[in-house]
Amino acid sequence: MKKQTRGSLFVLSGPSGAGKGTLRKKMFQKVPGISFSISCTTREPRDGEREGIDYHFITAEEFQSRFERGEFLEHAEVHGHFYGTLRDDAVRVLDSGSDILLEIDVQGALQVREKMPESILVFVAPPSFEELEQRLRDRGTESEERLQVRLRNARWEMGKAALYDYVIINDDIERAAGELEGIILEQRQNREAQKDEIL
Ligand code: 5GP
């Protein structure tokens, strides 16, 4: 019997305002066989966000007990809220042979790298810091104080881009989405090639 090949785990990070979400959605429209990992978060849902689709919105108490039970593959405090990836959910997808994409911050990405060194880390960067600030201001979802927190975090995150396998500059969404698609398809080809070598 032919053994089912395990899927690959992709991590997508980058400062808020770099356009990760849009990029990810565009890529998902084109690439079959990849799932999005739905994180747990203690932050409040924003307008239009839905439970179980964008996030699992949970209380700080529930987050803490899930953490104590070792349910998170990685977790981090970002902009004053907790976020975490459920390990079992990710493993189930990978074991079924499907790929999975985690859209998580740099702290979480580095934890994933430690636990699953074969994962592929992709960093999405804005064309410039000025552009990033403008995008965040145009979005208008944050108070000035929270915006400053996001900008400070963004500077720190940009400094970690070199730790990633790939850096995509999001200057043009279509081009950037094509690049992300290319990274995923290339990984699949490499995996197939390795499988053929083993067989
Ligand atoms: P937002 O609150 O804007 O949805 O997300 C804030 C930041 O948290 C983003 O950089 C996002 O990628 C990150 N994030 C979302 N889910 C997770 C997660 O499960 N783990 C970690 N480490 N970061 C996450």
PDB file of N, CA and C and ligand atoms in Angstrom, residues 12 14 20 39-40 43 46 49 55 74-76 78-79 83-85 103-105 107-108 139 150 157, ligand 1:
ATOM      1  N   LEU A  12       3.285  32.096   8.020  1.00  0.00           N
ATOM      2  CA  LEU A  12       3.290  33.413   7.387  1.00  0.00           C
ATOM      3  C   LEU A  12       3.311  34.458   8.500  1.00  0.00           C
ATOM      4  N   GLY A  14       4.706  38.688   9.660  1.00  0.00           N
ATOM      5  CA  GLY A  14       5.017  40.019   9.145  1.00  0.00           C
ATOM      6  C   GLY A  14       4.268  41.024   9.976  1.00  0.00           C
ATOM      7  N   LYS A  20      -0.621  40.591   5.232  1.00  0.00           N
ATOM      8  CA  LYS A  20      -0.603  39.112   5.297  1.00  0.00           C
ATOM      9  C   LYS A  20      -1.962  38.509   5.010  1.00  0.00           C
ATOM     10  N   SER A  39      -6.457  30.080  14.848  1.00  0.00           N
ATOM     11  CA  SER A  39      -5.819  30.281  16.156  1.00  0.00           C
ATOM     12  C   SER A  39      -6.841  30.565  17.241  1.00  0.00           C
ATOM     13  N   CYS A  40      -6.407  30.372  18.480  1.00  0.00           N
ATOM     14  CA  CYS A  40      -7.171  30.858  19.625  1.00  0.00           C
ATOM     15  C   CYS A  40      -6.657  32.251  19.963  1.00  0.00           C
ATOM     16  N   ARG A  43      -8.333  38.218  22.300  1.00  0.00           N
ATOM     17  CA  ARG A  43      -8.840  39.555  21.953  1.00  0.00           C
ATOM     18  C   ARG A  43     -10.303  39.481  21.507  1.00  0.00           C
ATOM     19  N   ARG A  46     -13.335  41.592  15.916  1.00  0.00           N
ATOM     20  CA  ARG A  46     -13.593  42.870  15.236  1.00  0.00           C
ATOM     21  C   ARG A  46     -14.861  42.714  14.414  1.00  0.00           C
ATOM     22  N   GLU A  49     -15.752  39.650  11.993  1.00  0.00           N
ATOM     23  CA  GLU A  49     -15.006  38.421  12.299  1.00  0.00           C
ATOM     24  C   GLU A  49     -15.946  37.390  12.913  1.00  0.00           C
ATOM     25  N   TYR A  55     -10.991  33.212  14.031  1.00  0.00           N
ATOM     26  CA  TYR A  55     -10.304  32.778  15.258  1.00  0.00           C
ATOM     27  C   TYR A  55     -11.278  31.962  16.100  1.00  0.00           C
ATOM     28  N   GLU A  74       2.393  26.509  19.644  1.00  0.00           N
ATOM     29  CA  GLU A  74       3.120  27.744  19.951  1.00  0.00           C
ATOM     30  C   GLU A  74       2.096  28.717  20.495  1.00  0.00           C
ATOM     31  N   HIS A  75       2.598  29.728  21.222  1.00  0.00           N
ATOM     32  CA  HIS A  75       1.691  30.777  21.687  1.00  0.00           C
ATOM     33  C   HIS A  75       2.507  32.032  21.944  1.00  0.00           C
ATOM     34  N   ALA A  76       1.844  33.163  21.980  1.00  0.00           N
ATOM     35  CA  ALA A  76       2.560  34.416  22.226  1.00  0.00           C
ATOM     36  C   ALA A  76       1.584  35.477  22.697  1.00  0.00           C
ATOM     37  N   VAL A  78       0.674  39.155  21.928  1.00  0.00           N
ATOM     38  CA  VAL A  78       0.887  40.139  20.860  1.00  0.00           C
ATOM     39  C   VAL A  78      -0.036  41.323  21.104  1.00  0.00           C
ATOM     40  N   HIS A  79       0.532  42.519  21.123  1.00  0.00           N
ATOM     41  CA  HIS A  79      -0.257  43.745  21.321  1.00  0.00           C
ATOM     42  C   HIS A  79      -1.189  43.618  22.539  1.00  0.00           C
ATOM     43  N   TYR A  83      -2.366  34.747  21.886  1.00  0.00           N
ATOM     44  CA  TYR A  83      -2.710  34.025  20.660  1.00  0.00           C
ATOM     45  C   TYR A  83      -2.012  32.668  20.704  1.00  0.00           C
ATOM     46  N   GLY A  84      -2.645  31.631  20.179  1.00  0.00           N
ATOM     47  CA  GLY A  84      -1.979  30.332  20.156  1.00  0.00           C
ATOM     48  C   GLY A  84      -2.537  29.416  19.082  1.00  0.00           C
ATOM     49  N   THR A  85      -1.677  28.513  18.604  1.00  0.00           N
ATOM     50  CA  THR A  85      -2.056  27.521  17.595  1.00  0.00           C
ATOM     51  C   THR A  85      -2.314  26.187  18.269  1.00  0.00           C
ATOM     52  N   GLU A 103      -0.878  31.776  10.233  1.00  0.00           N
ATOM     53  CA  GLU A 103      -0.565  33.208  10.124  1.00  0.00           C
ATOM     54  C   GLU A 103      -0.320  33.693  11.541  1.00  0.00           C
ATOM     55  N   ILE A 104       0.940  33.752  11.935  1.00  0.00           N
ATOM     56  CA  ILE A 104       1.272  34.014  13.334  1.00  0.00           C
ATOM     57  C   ILE A 104       2.430  35.004  13.455  1.00  0.00           C
ATOM     58  N   ASP A 105       2.664  35.496  14.655  1.00  0.00           N
ATOM     59  CA  ASP A 105       3.714  36.501  14.821  1.00  0.00           C
ATOM     60  C   ASP A 105       5.098  35.854  14.891  1.00  0.00           C
ATOM     61  N   GLN A 107       7.389  35.701  17.297  1.00  0.00           N
ATOM     62  CA  GLN A 107       7.693  34.878  18.475  1.00  0.00           C
ATOM     63  C   GLN A 107       7.176  33.461  18.283  1.00  0.00           C
ATOM     64  N   GLY A 108       5.938  33.369  17.773  1.00  0.00           N
ATOM     65  CA  GLY A 108       5.337  32.053  17.537  1.00  0.00           C
ATOM     66  C   GLY A 108       6.061  31.293  16.439  1.00  0.00           C
ATOM     67  N   ARG A 139      -6.418  52.232   7.907  1.00  0.00           N
ATOM     68  CA  ARG A 139      -7.313  51.167   8.387  1.00  0.00           C
ATOM     69  C   ARG A 139      -8.220  51.709   9.492  1.00  0.00           C
ATOM     70  N   ARG A 150       1.617  48.909  17.855  1.00  0.00           N
ATOM     71  CA  ARG A 150       1.768  48.101  16.630  1.00  0.00           C
ATOM     72  C   ARG A 150       3.004  48.536  15.846  1.00  0.00           C
ATOM     73  N   GLU A 157       9.677  43.242  14.612  1.00  0.00           N
ATOM     74  CA  GLU A 157       9.425  42.100  13.721  1.00  0.00           C
ATOM     75  C   GLU A 157      10.251  42.210  12.438  1.00  0.00           C
TER      76      GLU A 157
HETATM   77  P1  5GP B   1      -4.736  40.428  14.873  1.00  0.00           P
HETATM   78  O1  5GP B   1      -5.166  40.723  16.271  1.00  0.00           O
HETATM   79  O2  5GP B   1      -4.467  41.685  14.090  1.00  0.00           O
HETATM   80  O3  5GP B   1      -5.646  39.455  14.169  1.00  0.00           O
HETATM   81  O4  5GP B   1      -3.336  39.670  14.974  1.00  0.00           O
HETATM   82  C1  5GP B   1      -2.271  40.271  15.640  1.00  0.00           C
HETATM   83  C2  5GP B   1      -1.013  39.463  15.409  1.00  0.00           C
HETATM   84  O5  5GP B   1      -1.133  38.183  16.048  1.00  0.00           O
HETATM   85  C3  5GP B   1      -0.714  39.180  13.944  1.00  0.00           C
HETATM   86  O6  5GP B   1       0.669  39.380  13.716  1.00  0.00           O
HETATM   87  C4  5GP B   1      -1.073  37.717  13.800  1.00  0.00           C
HETATM   88  O7  5GP B   1      -0.331  37.111  12.773  1.00  0.00           O
HETATM   89  C5  5GP B   1      -0.689  37.195  15.158  1.00  0.00           C
HETATM   90  N1  5GP B   1      -1.319  35.909  15.467  1.00  0.00           N
HETATM   91  C6  5GP B   1      -2.546  35.456  15.097  1.00  0.00           C
HETATM   92  N2  5GP B   1      -2.758  34.217  15.545  1.00  0.00           N
HETATM   93  C7  5GP B   1      -1.620  33.840  16.185  1.00  0.00           C
HETATM   94  C8  5GP B   1      -1.212  32.637  16.846  1.00  0.00           C
HETATM   95  O8  5GP B   1      -1.918  31.637  16.937  1.00  0.00           O
HETATM   96  N3  5GP B   1       0.023  32.644  17.397  1.00  0.00           N
HETATM   97  C9  5GP B   1       0.855  33.726  17.332  1.00  0.00           C
HETATM   98  N4  5GP B   1       2.072  33.591  17.880  1.00  0.00           N
HETATM   99  N5  5GP B   1       0.511  34.864  16.717  1.00  0.00           N
HETATM  100  C10 5GP B   1      -0.717  34.921  16.145  1.00  0.00           C
END
